[in-house]
Amino acid sequence: MIAALMLVASAAFAQSTVYLTREISPAALVKIYKALGVPAKGRVAVKMSTGEGSNPNFLKPELVKDLVLEVDGTIVECNTAYGNGPADKKDERNTSENHWKVIERHGFTKYFPVDIMDEYGEIRIPVKDQAHIKYDIVGAHMANYDFMIALNHFKGHPMGGYGGALKNLSIGCASQNGKAYIHSAGKMEKLDMGKLWTPEYIGNQDGFLESMAAAAQAVVNYFKKQEGIIYISVMNNMSIDCDCVDHPAPVKLEDYGILASTDPVALDQACIDIINQQKVTAKNDPTDLLNRIDKQHGIHTIEHAAAIGLGSRKYTLVSIDK
């Protein structure tokens, strides 16, 4: 079991601030965005998962609508690097054609513009930590944006242990080739579905997690050189499976709230700490999610992100609720 970390209560020891509201609503998303005090500027990308076709747990467009409209943002996504069945299966997002069908079916195009960033190509951006990957391969359309809001759905993940800000920045912004490059810890620069999920390419779990941290840092550094970047995580519908899983395991945790920070490491750490502190009841059981994170060594993504200077694991948790 993951060792619980104490929430840092004293500003004297805190490296970062994480804001919290227990309310999960469109108004609460706007409120916590404003609490950060970092207004979105220029062409704003709102990076989030629009969800696998039959997955019901993704952040709904009705929930995020007010925030996206507040910042005049564009929802941005990238295609997945996997398939669950026939190429024409309606629930897959590994081709732009099918991805657009899922995005539309999930209701996102009803409210605001959406951009599949790697639909027409990819670019390479610099990576500071080159222990595994020498660059980050992201959707080419990232170059069209000045500011990013990483709007994360915190939950479990089959390979990473958990999904939060660091995964959304890394795997989420990576093109299909970029996803293969990260998952293989730098062994595969061009997606080869016949090899990607073999032990030869995914046998280095910590290398994969460290590659995610390095890729996340690359995206953060990219936008820090532009107009900026902020991070918001919604803790609802927390299955042990990611929004990328077509048929996720049942949700066993009650919804908790929304957290936000200017530090993605502190934000992910705060979410992990909150799960650690949940008491087991008939309606709320964190056991499976904690076991999933522990089995996949998910905390190592946070450890490595802190080690390479992306952020701090120490934070002050500040409630914005009255």
PDB file of N, CA and C in Angstrom, residues 136-182:
ATOM      1  N   ASP A 136      10.233  15.136 -27.094  1.00  0.00           N
ATOM      2  CA  ASP A 136       8.837  14.763 -26.917  1.00  0.00           C
ATOM      3  C   ASP A 136       8.136  14.954 -28.249  1.00  0.00           C
ATOM      4  N   ILE A 137       7.419  13.930 -28.704  1.00  0.00           N
ATOM      5  CA  ILE A 137       6.730  13.990 -29.994  1.00  0.00           C
ATOM      6  C   ILE A 137       5.260  14.297 -29.731  1.00  0.00           C
ATOM      7  N   VAL A 138       4.838  15.496 -30.059  1.00  0.00           N
ATOM      8  CA  VAL A 138       3.483  15.956 -29.740  1.00  0.00           C
ATOM      9  C   VAL A 138       2.721  16.276 -31.017  1.00  0.00           C
ATOM     10  N   GLY A 139       1.412  16.456 -30.869  1.00  0.00           N
ATOM     11  CA  GLY A 139       0.589  16.842 -32.005  1.00  0.00           C
ATOM     12  C   GLY A 139       1.047  18.169 -32.589  1.00  0.00           C
ATOM     13  N   ALA A 140       1.110  18.244 -33.915  1.00  0.00           N
ATOM     14  CA  ALA A 140       1.631  19.435 -34.584  1.00  0.00           C
ATOM     15  C   ALA A 140       0.852  20.692 -34.231  1.00  0.00           C
ATOM     16  N   HIS A 141      -0.439  20.544 -33.954  1.00  0.00           N
ATOM     17  CA  HIS A 141      -1.260  21.720 -33.685  1.00  0.00           C
ATOM     18  C   HIS A 141      -0.973  22.359 -32.334  1.00  0.00           C
ATOM     19  N   MET A 142      -0.112  21.752 -31.536  1.00  0.00           N
ATOM     20  CA  MET A 142       0.262  22.409 -30.286  1.00  0.00           C
ATOM     21  C   MET A 142       0.867  23.778 -30.576  1.00  0.00           C
ATOM     22  N   ALA A 143       1.512  23.895 -31.706  1.00  0.00           N
ATOM     23  CA  ALA A 143       2.138  25.159 -32.094  1.00  0.00           C
ATOM     24  C   ALA A 143       1.113  26.270 -32.328  1.00  0.00           C
ATOM     25  N   ASN A 144      -0.158  25.918 -32.400  1.00  0.00           N
ATOM     26  CA  ASN A 144      -1.208  26.907 -32.646  1.00  0.00           C
ATOM     27  C   ASN A 144      -1.721  27.568 -31.369  1.00  0.00           C
ATOM     28  N   TYR A 145      -1.156  27.185 -30.205  1.00  0.00           N
ATOM     29  CA  TYR A 145      -1.684  27.676 -28.933  1.00  0.00           C
ATOM     30  C   TYR A 145      -0.610  28.367 -28.107  1.00  0.00           C
ATOM     31  N   ASP A 146      -1.071  29.348 -27.321  1.00  0.00           N
ATOM     32  CA  ASP A 146      -0.175  30.154 -26.489  1.00  0.00           C
ATOM     33  C   ASP A 146      -0.250  29.785 -25.011  1.00  0.00           C
ATOM     34  N   PHE A 147      -1.367  29.210 -24.612  1.00  0.00           N
ATOM     35  CA  PHE A 147      -1.640  28.953 -23.182  1.00  0.00           C
ATOM     36  C   PHE A 147      -2.372  27.624 -23.088  1.00  0.00           C
ATOM     37  N   MET A 148      -2.030  26.841 -22.065  1.00  0.00           N
ATOM     38  CA  MET A 148      -2.725  25.558 -21.881  1.00  0.00           C
ATOM     39  C   MET A 148      -3.327  25.456 -20.488  1.00  0.00           C
ATOM     40  N   ILE A 149      -4.569  24.980 -20.446  1.00  0.00           N
ATOM     41  CA  ILE A 149      -5.177  24.525 -19.208  1.00  0.00           C
ATOM     42  C   ILE A 149      -5.213  23.005 -19.285  1.00  0.00           C
ATOM     43  N   ALA A 150      -4.431  22.347 -18.442  1.00  0.00           N
ATOM     44  CA  ALA A 150      -4.496  20.893 -18.359  1.00  0.00           C
ATOM     45  C   ALA A 150      -5.661  20.559 -17.438  1.00  0.00           C
ATOM     46  N   LEU A 151      -6.759  20.166 -18.049  1.00  0.00           N
ATOM     47  CA  LEU A 151      -7.989  19.865 -17.319  1.00  0.00           C
ATOM     48  C   LEU A 151      -8.071  18.348 -17.163  1.00  0.00           C
ATOM     49  N   ASN A 152      -7.719  17.879 -15.988  1.00  0.00           N
ATOM     50  CA  ASN A 152      -7.481  16.456 -15.778  1.00  0.00           C
ATOM     51  C   ASN A 152      -8.630  15.785 -15.036  1.00  0.00           C
ATOM     52  N   HIS A 153      -8.905  14.561 -15.413  1.00  0.00           N
ATOM     53  CA  HIS A 153      -9.831  13.729 -14.647  1.00  0.00           C
ATOM     54  C   HIS A 153      -8.976  12.758 -13.845  1.00  0.00           C
ATOM     55  N   PHE A 154      -8.961  12.905 -12.531  1.00  0.00           N
ATOM     56  CA  PHE A 154      -8.152  12.014 -11.702  1.00  0.00           C
ATOM     57  C   PHE A 154      -8.881  10.685 -11.514  1.00  0.00           C
ATOM     58  N   LYS A 155      -8.147   9.593 -11.789  1.00  0.00           N
ATOM     59  CA  LYS A 155      -8.705   8.241 -11.688  1.00  0.00           C
ATOM     60  C   LYS A 155      -7.555   7.248 -11.783  1.00  0.00           C
ATOM     61  N   GLY A 156      -7.852   5.964 -11.842  1.00  0.00           N
ATOM     62  CA  GLY A 156      -6.805   4.977 -12.016  1.00  0.00           C
ATOM     63  C   GLY A 156      -6.389   4.853 -13.469  1.00  0.00           C
ATOM     64  N   HIS A 157      -5.366   4.017 -13.698  1.00  0.00           N
ATOM     65  CA  HIS A 157      -4.919   3.744 -15.063  1.00  0.00           C
ATOM     66  C   HIS A 157      -4.278   2.365 -15.107  1.00  0.00           C
ATOM     67  N   PRO A 158      -4.605   1.547 -16.120  1.00  0.00           N
ATOM     68  CA  PRO A 158      -4.083   0.184 -16.167  1.00  0.00           C
ATOM     69  C   PRO A 158      -2.563   0.091 -16.203  1.00  0.00           C
ATOM     70  N   MET A 159      -1.899   1.055 -16.861  1.00  0.00           N
ATOM     71  CA  MET A 159      -0.444   0.969 -17.003  1.00  0.00           C
ATOM     72  C   MET A 159       0.291   1.961 -16.105  1.00  0.00           C
ATOM     73  N   GLY A 160      -0.224   3.165 -15.979  1.00  0.00           N
ATOM     74  CA  GLY A 160       0.444   4.186 -15.176  1.00  0.00           C
ATOM     75  C   GLY A 160       0.082   4.151 -13.705  1.00  0.00           C
ATOM     76  N   GLY A 161      -0.908   3.340 -13.345  1.00  0.00           N
ATOM     77  CA  GLY A 161      -1.365   3.280 -11.966  1.00  0.00           C
ATOM     78  C   GLY A 161      -2.459   4.289 -11.672  1.00  0.00           C
ATOM     79  N   TYR A 162      -2.214   5.522 -12.082  1.00  0.00           N
ATOM     80  CA  TYR A 162      -3.226   6.565 -11.939  1.00  0.00           C
ATOM     81  C   TYR A 162      -3.099   7.517 -13.129  1.00  0.00           C
ATOM     82  N   GLY A 163      -4.147   8.261 -13.366  1.00  0.00           N
ATOM     83  CA  GLY A 163      -4.114   9.297 -14.393  1.00  0.00           C
ATOM     84  C   GLY A 163      -4.450  10.637 -13.782  1.00  0.00           C
ATOM     85  N   GLY A 164      -3.585  11.618 -14.007  1.00  0.00           N
ATOM     86  CA  GLY A 164      -3.805  12.955 -13.474  1.00  0.00           C
ATOM     87  C   GLY A 164      -3.147  13.971 -14.380  1.00  0.00           C
ATOM     88  N   ALA A 165      -2.578  15.012 -13.790  1.00  0.00           N
ATOM     89  CA  ALA A 165      -1.973  16.084 -14.582  1.00  0.00           C
ATOM     90  C   ALA A 165      -0.771  15.595 -15.386  1.00  0.00           C
ATOM     91  N   LEU A 166       0.109  14.830 -14.760  1.00  0.00           N
ATOM     92  CA  LEU A 166       1.341  14.413 -15.437  1.00  0.00           C
ATOM     93  C   LEU A 166       1.040  13.515 -16.634  1.00  0.00           C
ATOM     94  N   LYS A 167       0.088  12.633 -16.511  1.00  0.00           N
ATOM     95  CA  LYS A 167      -0.273  11.786 -17.649  1.00  0.00           C
ATOM     96  C   LYS A 167      -0.951  12.604 -18.744  1.00  0.00           C
ATOM     97  N   ASN A 168      -1.824  13.521 -18.358  1.00  0.00           N
ATOM     98  CA  ASN A 168      -2.524  14.340 -19.346  1.00  0.00           C
ATOM     99  C   ASN A 168      -1.549  15.189 -20.153  1.00  0.00           C
ATOM    100  N   LEU A 169      -0.505  15.673 -19.496  1.00  0.00           N
ATOM    101  CA  LEU A 169       0.502  16.485 -20.175  1.00  0.00           C
ATOM    102  C   LEU A 169       1.398  15.645 -21.088  1.00  0.00           C
ATOM    103  N   SER A 170       1.673  14.425 -20.692  1.00  0.00           N
ATOM    104  CA  SER A 170       2.629  13.594 -21.423  1.00  0.00           C
ATOM    105  C   SER A 170       1.941  12.735 -22.481  1.00  0.00           C
ATOM    106  N   ILE A 171       1.338  11.646 -22.061  1.00  0.00           N
ATOM    107  CA  ILE A 171       0.623  10.768 -22.993  1.00  0.00           C
ATOM    108  C   ILE A 171      -0.496  11.532 -23.694  1.00  0.00           C
ATOM    109  N   GLY A 172      -1.180  12.390 -22.961  1.00  0.00           N
ATOM    110  CA  GLY A 172      -2.316  13.109 -23.529  1.00  0.00           C
ATOM    111  C   GLY A 172      -1.961  14.042 -24.666  1.00  0.00           C
ATOM    112  N   CYS A 173      -0.795  14.675 -24.597  1.00  0.00           N
ATOM    113  CA  CYS A 173      -0.379  15.623 -25.631  1.00  0.00           C
ATOM    114  C   CYS A 173       0.468  14.975 -26.720  1.00  0.00           C
ATOM    115  N   ALA A 174       0.876  13.729 -26.495  1.00  0.00           N
ATOM    116  CA  ALA A 174       1.748  13.043 -27.448  1.00  0.00           C
ATOM    117  C   ALA A 174       0.959  12.560 -28.653  1.00  0.00           C
ATOM    118  N   SER A 175       1.596  12.629 -29.813  1.00  0.00           N
ATOM    119  CA  SER A 175       1.022  12.023 -31.011  1.00  0.00           C
ATOM    120  C   SER A 175       1.046  10.509 -30.849  1.00  0.00           C
ATOM    121  N   GLN A 176       0.527   9.790 -31.819  1.00  0.00           N
ATOM    122  CA  GLN A 176       0.563   8.330 -31.738  1.00  0.00           C
ATOM    123  C   GLN A 176       2.006   7.828 -31.638  1.00  0.00           C
ATOM    124  N   ASN A 177       2.888   8.387 -32.452  1.00  0.00           N
ATOM    125  CA  ASN A 177       4.299   8.002 -32.357  1.00  0.00           C
ATOM    126  C   ASN A 177       4.881   8.416 -31.009  1.00  0.00           C
ATOM    127  N   GLY A 178       4.472   9.572 -30.528  1.00  0.00           N
ATOM    128  CA  GLY A 178       4.952  10.048 -29.236  1.00  0.00           C
ATOM    129  C   GLY A 178       4.516   9.154 -28.091  1.00  0.00           C
ATOM    130  N   LYS A 179       3.283   8.656 -28.178  1.00  0.00           N
ATOM    131  CA  LYS A 179       2.802   7.729 -27.152  1.00  0.00           C
ATOM    132  C   LYS A 179       3.640   6.452 -27.150  1.00  0.00           C
ATOM    133  N   ALA A 180       3.938   5.934 -28.337  1.00  0.00           N
ATOM    134  CA  ALA A 180       4.771   4.735 -28.429  1.00  0.00           C
ATOM    135  C   ALA A 180       6.168   4.999 -27.873  1.00  0.00           C
ATOM    136  N   TYR A 181       6.690   6.180 -28.143  1.00  0.00           N
ATOM    137  CA  TYR A 181       8.033   6.558 -27.678  1.00  0.00           C
ATOM    138  C   TYR A 181       8.080   6.602 -26.147  1.00  0.00           C
ATOM    139  N   ILE A 182       7.052   7.162 -25.535  1.00  0.00           N
ATOM    140  CA  ILE A 182       6.992   7.250 -24.073  1.00  0.00           C
ATOM    141  C   ILE A 182       6.754   5.873 -23.458  1.00  0.00           C
TER     142      ILE A 182
END
